[in-house]
Amino acid sequence: MRRRHQLLVSPSCCLSGLVLLLLALSARAQRQAHTDPSEVAALNAIFRRWGLRASAAWNISGEPCSGAATDDTDIDDDPNFNPAIKCDCSYNGSTVCHITRMKVYALDVAGQIPAELQNLTYLANLNLGQNYLTGSLPAFLGKLTRLQYLSFGVNALTGVVPRELGNLKNLISLYIDSCGLSGELPSTFSKLKGLRVLWASDNEFIRKIPDYIGSLLNLTDLRLHGNNFDGPIPASFSNLVNLANLRIGDFTGEVSSLAFVVNMTSLNTLVLRNSRISDNLASVDFSKFVGLNYLDLSFNSITGKVSPTLLNLNPLNFLFLGSNNLSGSLPDMISPSLTTIDLSYNMLSGRYPSWVNMNNLHVNLVWNNFGIDNSNNSILPSGLNCLQRDTPCLIGSPSHSSFAVDSGGKRPIRGSDNSIYEPDDASLQGASYYVTNSTRWGLSNIGKFVDSPNGSYIIDTSRRFTNTLDSELFQTARMSPSSLRYYGIGLKNGMYKVVLQFAEIFFPGDQTWKSVGKRIFNIYIQGDLKETDFDIKKQTNGKSYTVVERQYIVEVTNNFLDIHLFWAGKGTCCIPNQGFYGPLISAISVSSYGSNGEGDPGPQKNSSTNRTGLVVGVVVSVAVLGFLALAGVFVWR
Ligand SMILES: *[C@@H]1O[C@H](CO)[C@@H](O)[C@H](O)[C@H]1NC(C)=O
Ligand SMILES: *[C@@H]1O[C@H](CO)[C@@H](O)[C@H](O)[C@H]1NC(C)=O
Ligand SMILES: *[C@@H]1O[C@H](CO)[C@@H](O)[C@H](O)[C@H]1NC(C)=O
Ligand SMILES: *[C@@H]1O[C@H](CO)[C@@H](O)[C@H](O)[C@H]1NC(C)=O
Ligand SMILES: *[C@@H]1O[C@H](CO)[C@@H](O)[C@H](O)[C@H]1NC(C)=O
Ligand SMILES: *[C@@H]1O[C@H](CO)[C@@H](O)[C@H](O)[C@H]1NC(C)=O
Ligand SMILES: *[C@@H]1O[C@H](CO)[C@@H](O)[C@H](O)[C@H]1NC(C)=O
Ligand SMILES: *[C@@H]1O[C@H](CO)[C@@H](O)[C@H](O)[C@H]1NC(C)=O
Ligand SMILES: *[C@@H]1O[C@H](CO)[C@@H](O)[C@H](O)[C@H]1NC(C)=O
């Protein structure tokens, strides 16, 4: 999580600058300076518990505040200096050193947070991010009141955030994202007035986002998405006018308006995705947001028009307004800074402006009301006429009753089920779609991998998979940071069996910080929620490279099928690298169900037990390979 180190620069550089200055001033005396003995004992005890050793270059002959800990070795960006500490040796007439910084970052440390940590009372900077720390966050952390920077991001903790953390009045940056915490954010956090960075995304936090967050006026970077917060977003947020980066979302409950945003004109990134916002887009005058680079208001109920002002905002680069209720036609001009425009799933209509087929612009206009005929069907990537609300191209003339796709695959593969899995290797970007030449199926992809210059929408592995006869199908997969939809086009109406196949190919299954990596998403078919917080590895008891299959029986009524994989903000952001999150899928097959029989188990048998779901998931494990015939119990409506 490189960004953390960058963010850390402002508080920590002053600190280490100060340390260096003091060191220089006391260069001669330093020879006599010794680390406070209780801190030495605590440090050695902590490292012993975690099975860590300092490098020889740092812990010269057992004196921790020596070597790299006191010279000008950079603690942030030097991977060889990890674990690491820095000391301030100016105490007691430059005879005593105290440990001021500790970094144990992404080192696969497994275990609890040791009690000895409370003896390192001079710590100003503690980075324990990206490990496998378990147990709860201890209340004694609240006694380390010199802390300015504190990170537990990406760990396997449990329990609530202790109230005592509110005593850390000098805190500037707090990272508790993706670390397993739950409960409410404690009211004592209202005392953290100096806080500039708060990352608390992807935990199990509940209730409303507390009002006091709106009184932490120095906040510049706030991330709270992927929790279980109830709406609305507190009105007090309108005070946070110093924010440069705001990412919230994934609310349930009451709707919010956009009013709290109007004065946040310092923003360069604003993400209010999936936030139950119901308002008119015109209620914010975006012309005042002169530094806005990234705007994501997708998956809300925002009405109004796409204004020329918004589309002409420079330096706006990424604009996600999909899945709202925007109407009207598109403006004639756009800012040259725009590279990605998602307007899918709105009520837009009218004619194409000339900019839609500009080079290097990715624009997704799927599922709107554009009337598209032969005269303009070729302006954008072909097939958009098949992906509009009222003009699915093959309505009334369905041509087939099955299709299969090898997501990310480069060539056709015959599966053990005898389907031909078609290749799906089009290089898509943050707002893209395509429809195959045969107009049998298509897909739409939305989203940009956060903080990742090279986040990839197709991933692959050369590993072989043992619990499948179709190993090759799983060596490629598609991944999306927001929303990935596969469409069946021109299908004969009737019942279909939809088989979705997955395998986690990025997070290893062992107990390392990499295994803390979590990919969690939701699955909708024909608009019905089929899986909430679907986690591939949970289905395999933590094993990666293991095939998971889900089957659903669904009805096709308009010659059209929509399979939607949706990221609801959960899961880690950055393991093993930045930008490895969001839905992943390896293969899809769809075939008509029932009338042709084809060895499917009789569906009606259990019809009385469950009328809510059309379906049933089946986890394939080695033991039940070749299982399709005995594939569990289908629940029928
Ligand atoms: C440093 O000085 C303070 C008071 O001047 C004293 O309490 C403390 O024990 C001294 N520390 C060491 C390690 O000598
Ligand atoms: C520092 O070195 C001493 C002597 O080799 C050793 O006992 C101690 O455990 C080391 N401390 C750390 C943190 O590695
Ligand atoms: C902290 O240091 C004190 C001595 O200053 C010692 O008595 C105590 O046992 C230490 N506590 C831990 C948890 O290491
Ligand atoms: C907020 O930031 C300003 C400017 O950096 C600083 O002067 C002020 O002390 C900070 N407020 C708190 C409560 O830390
Ligand atoms: C935005 O700022 C203006 C001018 O300072 C103020 O009148 C208005 O109340 C503010 N709006 C909100 C929602 O805070
Ligand atoms: C969309 O907006 C129209 C008014 O423009 C309104 O009638 C309709 O209910 C809205 N639909 C949704 C789903 O919000
Ligand atoms: C496509 O062309 C038709 C006929 O010229 C026109 O009515 C329609 O508005 C055009 N559609 C778009 C999206 O420009
Ligand atoms: C689809 O059609 C385009 C243009 O007609 C052609 O260039 C391309 O090779 C075709 N793709 C496939 C997979 O047949
Ligand atoms: C992305 O870039 C980072 C740093 O340059 C590199 O470590 C990582 O492997 C790259 N990821 C991919 C998928 O190429």
Coordinates of N, CA and C in Angstrom, one line a residue, residues 268-379:
N268 N -10.5 16.6 -5.0 CA -10.1 16.1 -6.3 C -10.7 14.7 -6.6
T269 N -11.1 14.0 -5.5 CA -11.8 12.7 -5.8 C -13.0 12.7 -4.9
L270 N -14.2 12.5 -5.6 CA -15.4 12.4 -4.9 C -16.1 11.1 -5.3
V271 N -16.3 10.2 -4.4 CA -16.9 8.9 -4.7 C -18.1 8.8 -3.7
L272 N -19.3 8.9 -4.2 CA -20.5 8.7 -3.4 C -21.3 7.6 -4.1
R273 N -20.6 6.5 -4.4 CA -21.2 5.4 -5.1 C -22.2 4.6 -4.2
N274 N -23.3 4.2 -4.8 CA -24.2 3.3 -4.1 C -24.5 3.8 -2.7
S275 N -24.9 5.1 -2.6 CA -25.1 5.8 -1.4 C -26.5 6.2 -1.1
R276 N -27.5 5.7 -1.9 CA -28.9 6.1 -1.7 C -29.1 7.6 -1.8
I277 N -28.5 8.2 -2.8 CA -28.6 9.6 -3.0 C -29.8 9.9 -3.9
S278 N -30.7 10.7 -3.5 CA -31.8 11.0 -4.3 C -31.9 12.5 -4.4
D279 N -31.5 13.1 -5.6 CA -31.4 14.5 -5.7 C -31.2 14.8 -7.2
N280 N -31.3 16.1 -7.5 CA -31.1 16.5 -8.9 C -29.6 16.9 -9.0
L281 N -29.0 16.4 -10.1 CA -27.6 16.7 -10.3 C -27.3 18.2 -10.3
A282 N -28.2 19.0 -10.7 CA -28.0 20.4 -10.8 C -27.9 21.1 -9.4
S283 N -28.2 20.3 -8.4 CA -28.1 20.9 -7.0 C -26.7 21.2 -6.6
V284 N -25.7 20.7 -7.3 CA -24.3 21.0 -7.0 C -23.7 21.8 -8.2
D285 N -23.1 23.0 -8.0 CA -22.5 23.7 -9.0 C -21.1 23.3 -9.2
F286 N -20.9 22.3 -10.1 CA -19.6 21.7 -10.2 C -18.5 22.6 -10.8
S287 N -19.0 23.7 -11.3 CA -18.0 24.7 -11.9 C -17.0 25.2 -10.8
K288 N -17.5 25.1 -9.6 CA -16.6 25.6 -8.5 C -15.5 24.6 -8.1
F289 N -15.7 23.4 -8.6 CA -14.8 22.3 -8.1 C -13.6 22.2 -9.1
V290 N -12.7 23.2 -9.0 CA -11.7 23.4 -10.0 C -10.6 22.4 -10.0
G291 N -10.5 21.5 -9.0 CA -9.5 20.5 -9.0 C -10.1 19.1 -9.1
L292 N -11.3 19.0 -9.4 CA -12.0 17.7 -9.4 C -11.5 16.8 -10.6
N293 N -11.0 15.7 -10.2 CA -10.4 14.8 -11.2 C -11.2 13.5 -11.4
Y294 N -11.9 13.1 -10.3 CA -12.5 11.8 -10.3 C -13.9 12.0 -9.6
L295 N -14.9 11.7 -10.4 CA -16.3 11.9 -9.8 C -17.1 10.6 -10.0
D296 N -17.5 10.0 -9.0 CA -18.3 8.7 -9.1 C -19.6 8.9 -8.3
L297 N -20.7 9.1 -8.9 CA -22.0 9.2 -8.3 C -22.9 8.0 -8.8
S298 N -22.3 7.0 -9.2 CA -23.0 5.9 -9.8 C -23.8 5.1 -8.8
F299 N -24.8 4.4 -9.2 CA -25.7 3.6 -8.4 C -26.4 4.4 -7.3
N300 N -27.1 5.5 -7.7 CA -27.9 6.2 -6.9 C -29.2 6.5 -7.6
S301 N -30.0 7.5 -7.1 CA -31.2 7.8 -7.8 C -31.2 9.3 -8.2
I302 N -30.1 9.7 -8.9 CA -29.9 11.1 -9.2 C -30.7 11.4 -10.5
T303 N -31.4 12.5 -10.5 CA -32.2 12.9 -11.7 C -31.6 14.1 -12.3
G304 N -32.2 14.6 -13.4 CA -31.8 15.8 -14.0 C -31.0 15.5 -15.3
K305 N -30.3 16.5 -15.8 CA -29.6 16.4 -17.1 C -28.1 16.4 -16.8
V306 N -27.4 15.8 -17.8 CA -25.9 15.9 -17.7 C -25.5 17.3 -18.3
S307 N -25.1 18.2 -17.4 CA -25.0 19.5 -17.8 C -23.7 19.8 -18.5
P308 N -23.7 20.7 -19.5 CA -22.4 21.1 -20.1 C -21.4 21.5 -19.1
T309 N -21.7 22.1 -18.0 CA -20.7 22.6 -17.0 C -20.0 21.4 -16.5
L310 N -20.7 20.3 -16.2 CA -20.0 19.1 -15.6 C -19.1 18.5 -16.6
L311 N -19.6 18.4 -17.9 CA -18.8 17.7 -18.9 C -17.6 18.5 -19.4
N312 N -17.7 19.8 -19.1 CA -16.6 20.7 -19.5 C -15.6 21.0 -18.4
L313 N -15.7 20.3 -17.3 CA -14.9 20.6 -16.1 C -13.5 20.1 -16.4
N314 N -12.5 20.9 -16.3 CA -11.1 20.5 -16.4 C -10.5 20.7 -15.0
P315 N -9.8 19.7 -14.5 CA -9.2 18.5 -15.1 C -10.0 17.2 -14.9
L316 N -11.3 17.2 -14.9 CA -12.0 16.0 -14.7 C -11.6 14.9 -15.7
N317 N -11.3 13.8 -15.2 CA -10.7 12.7 -16.0 C -11.6 11.5 -16.0
F318 N -12.1 11.1 -14.8 CA -13.0 10.0 -14.7 C -14.4 10.4 -14.2
L319 N -15.4 10.1 -15.0 CA -16.8 10.5 -14.6 C -17.7 9.3 -14.6
F320 N -18.2 8.9 -13.5 CA -19.1 7.7 -13.4 C -20.5 8.2 -12.9
L321 N -21.4 8.2 -13.8 CA -22.8 8.6 -13.4 C -23.8 7.5 -13.8
G322 N -23.3 6.3 -14.0 CA -24.2 5.2 -14.4 C -25.2 4.8 -13.3
S323 N -26.2 4.1 -13.7 CA -27.3 3.6 -12.8 C -27.8 4.7 -11.9
N324 N -28.3 5.7 -12.6 CA -29.1 6.8 -12.0 C -30.4 7.0 -12.8
N325 N -30.9 8.2 -12.7 CA -32.2 8.4 -13.4 C -32.0 9.7 -14.2
L326 N -30.8 9.8 -14.9 CA -30.6 11.1 -15.6 C -31.3 11.0 -17.0
S327 N -31.8 12.2 -17.4 CA -32.6 12.2 -18.6 C -32.1 13.3 -19.6
G328 N -32.8 13.5 -20.7 CA -32.4 14.5 -21.6 C -31.3 14.0 -22.6
S329 N -30.8 15.0 -23.3 CA -29.8 14.6 -24.3 C -28.4 15.0 -23.8
L330 N -27.3 14.6 -24.5 CA -26.0 14.9 -24.1 C -25.5 16.2 -24.7
P331 N -24.7 16.9 -23.9 CA -24.2 18.2 -24.4 C -23.2 18.0 -25.6
D332 N -23.0 19.1 -26.3 CA -22.3 19.0 -27.6 C -20.8 19.0 -27.4
M333 N -20.3 19.5 -26.2 CA -18.9 19.6 -26.0 C -18.5 18.9 -24.7
I334 N -17.2 18.4 -24.7 CA -16.7 17.9 -23.4 C -15.3 18.4 -23.2
S335 N -14.9 18.4 -22.0 CA -13.5 18.8 -21.6 C -12.5 17.8 -22.2
P336 N -11.4 18.3 -22.8 CA -10.4 17.3 -23.3 C -9.7 16.5 -22.2
S337 N -9.9 16.8 -21.0 CA -9.3 16.0 -19.9 C -10.1 14.7 -19.7
L338 N -11.3 14.6 -20.1 CA -12.1 13.4 -19.8 C -11.6 12.2 -20.7
T339 N -11.4 11.1 -20.0 CA -11.0 9.9 -20.7 C -12.0 8.8 -20.5
T340 N -12.8 8.9 -19.4 CA -13.8 7.8 -19.1 C -15.1 8.4 -18.7
I341 N -16.2 8.0 -19.4 CA -17.5 8.6 -19.1 C -18.5 7.4 -19.0
D342 N -19.0 7.2 -17.9 CA -20.0 6.1 -17.7 C -21.4 6.8 -17.5
L343 N -22.2 6.6 -18.5 CA -23.6 7.1 -18.4 C -24.6 5.9 -18.5
S344 N -24.1 4.7 -18.4 CA -25.0 3.6 -18.6 C -26.2 3.5 -17.6
Y345 N -27.2 2.8 -17.9 CA -28.4 2.6 -17.0 C -28.9 4.0 -16.5
N346 N -29.2 4.9 -17.5 CA -30.0 6.1 -17.2 C -31.2 6.1 -18.2
M347 N -31.7 7.3 -18.3 CA -32.9 7.5 -19.2 C -32.5 8.5 -20.3
L348 N -31.3 8.5 -20.7 CA -30.8 9.5 -21.7 C -31.3 9.2 -23.1
S349 N -31.5 10.2 -23.9 CA -32.0 10.0 -25.3 C -31.4 11.1 -26.2
G350 N -31.9 11.2 -27.4 CA -31.4 12.2 -28.3 C -30.4 11.6 -29.2
R351 N -29.6 12.5 -29.8 CA -28.6 12.1 -30.9 C -27.3 12.0 -30.2
Y352 N -26.4 11.3 -30.9 CA -25.0 11.3 -30.5 C -24.3 12.6 -30.7
P353 N -23.7 13.2 -29.7 CA -22.8 14.4 -30.0 C -21.6 13.8 -30.7
S354 N -20.8 14.8 -31.4 CA -19.7 14.3 -32.2 C -18.6 13.7 -31.3
W355 N -18.5 14.1 -30.0 CA -17.4 13.6 -29.2 C -17.5 12.1 -28.9
V356 N -18.6 11.5 -29.0 CA -18.7 10.1 -28.5 C -17.7 9.1 -29.1
N357 N -17.3 9.4 -30.4 CA -16.3 8.5 -30.9 C -14.9 9.1 -31.0
M358 N -14.6 10.1 -30.1 CA -13.3 10.6 -30.0 C -12.3 9.5 -29.7
N359 N -11.1 9.7 -30.2 CA -10.0 8.7 -29.8 C -9.7 8.8 -28.4
N360 N -9.4 7.7 -27.8 CA -8.9 7.6 -26.4 C -10.0 8.0 -25.4
L361 N -11.2 8.1 -25.8 CA -12.3 8.3 -24.9 C -13.1 7.0 -24.7
H362 N -13.3 6.6 -23.5 CA -14.2 5.5 -23.2 C -15.5 5.9 -22.7
V363 N -16.5 5.6 -23.4 CA -17.9 6.0 -23.0 C -18.8 4.9 -23.1
N364 N -19.6 4.7 -22.0 CA -20.5 3.6 -21.9 C -22.0 4.2 -21.9
L365 N -22.7 3.9 -22.9 CA -24.1 4.5 -23.0 C -25.1 3.3 -23.0
V366 N -24.7 2.2 -22.5 CA -25.6 1.0 -22.4 C -26.9 1.3 -21.6
W367 N -28.0 0.8 -22.0 CA -29.2 0.8 -21.3 C -29.7 2.2 -21.0
N368 N -29.8 3.0 -22.1 CA -30.5 4.3 -22.1 C -31.6 4.2 -23.2
N369 N -32.1 5.4 -23.6 CA -33.2 5.4 -24.6 C -32.7 6.0 -25.9
F370 N -31.4 5.7 -26.3 CA -31.0 6.2 -27.6 C -31.6 5.4 -28.7
G371 N -32.2 6.1 -29.7 CA -32.7 5.3 -30.8 C -31.6 5.2 -31.8
I372 N -31.3 3.9 -32.1 CA -30.1 3.6 -32.9 C -30.5 2.8 -34.1
D373 N -30.2 3.2 -35.3 CA -30.5 2.4 -36.4 C -29.3 2.2 -37.3
N374 N -29.5 1.7 -38.5 CA -28.3 1.4 -39.3 C -27.4 2.6 -39.6
S375 N -28.1 3.8 -39.6 CA -27.3 5.0 -40.0 C -26.3 5.3 -38.9
N376 N -26.5 4.9 -37.7 CA -25.5 5.3 -36.7 C -25.1 4.2 -35.8
N377 N -25.4 3.0 -36.1 CA -25.1 1.9 -35.3 C -23.6 1.6 -35.2
S378 N -22.9 2.2 -36.2 CA -21.4 1.9 -36.2 C -20.6 3.0 -35.6
I379 N -21.2 4.0 -35.1 CA -20.5 5.1 -34.6 C -19.6 4.7 -33.4

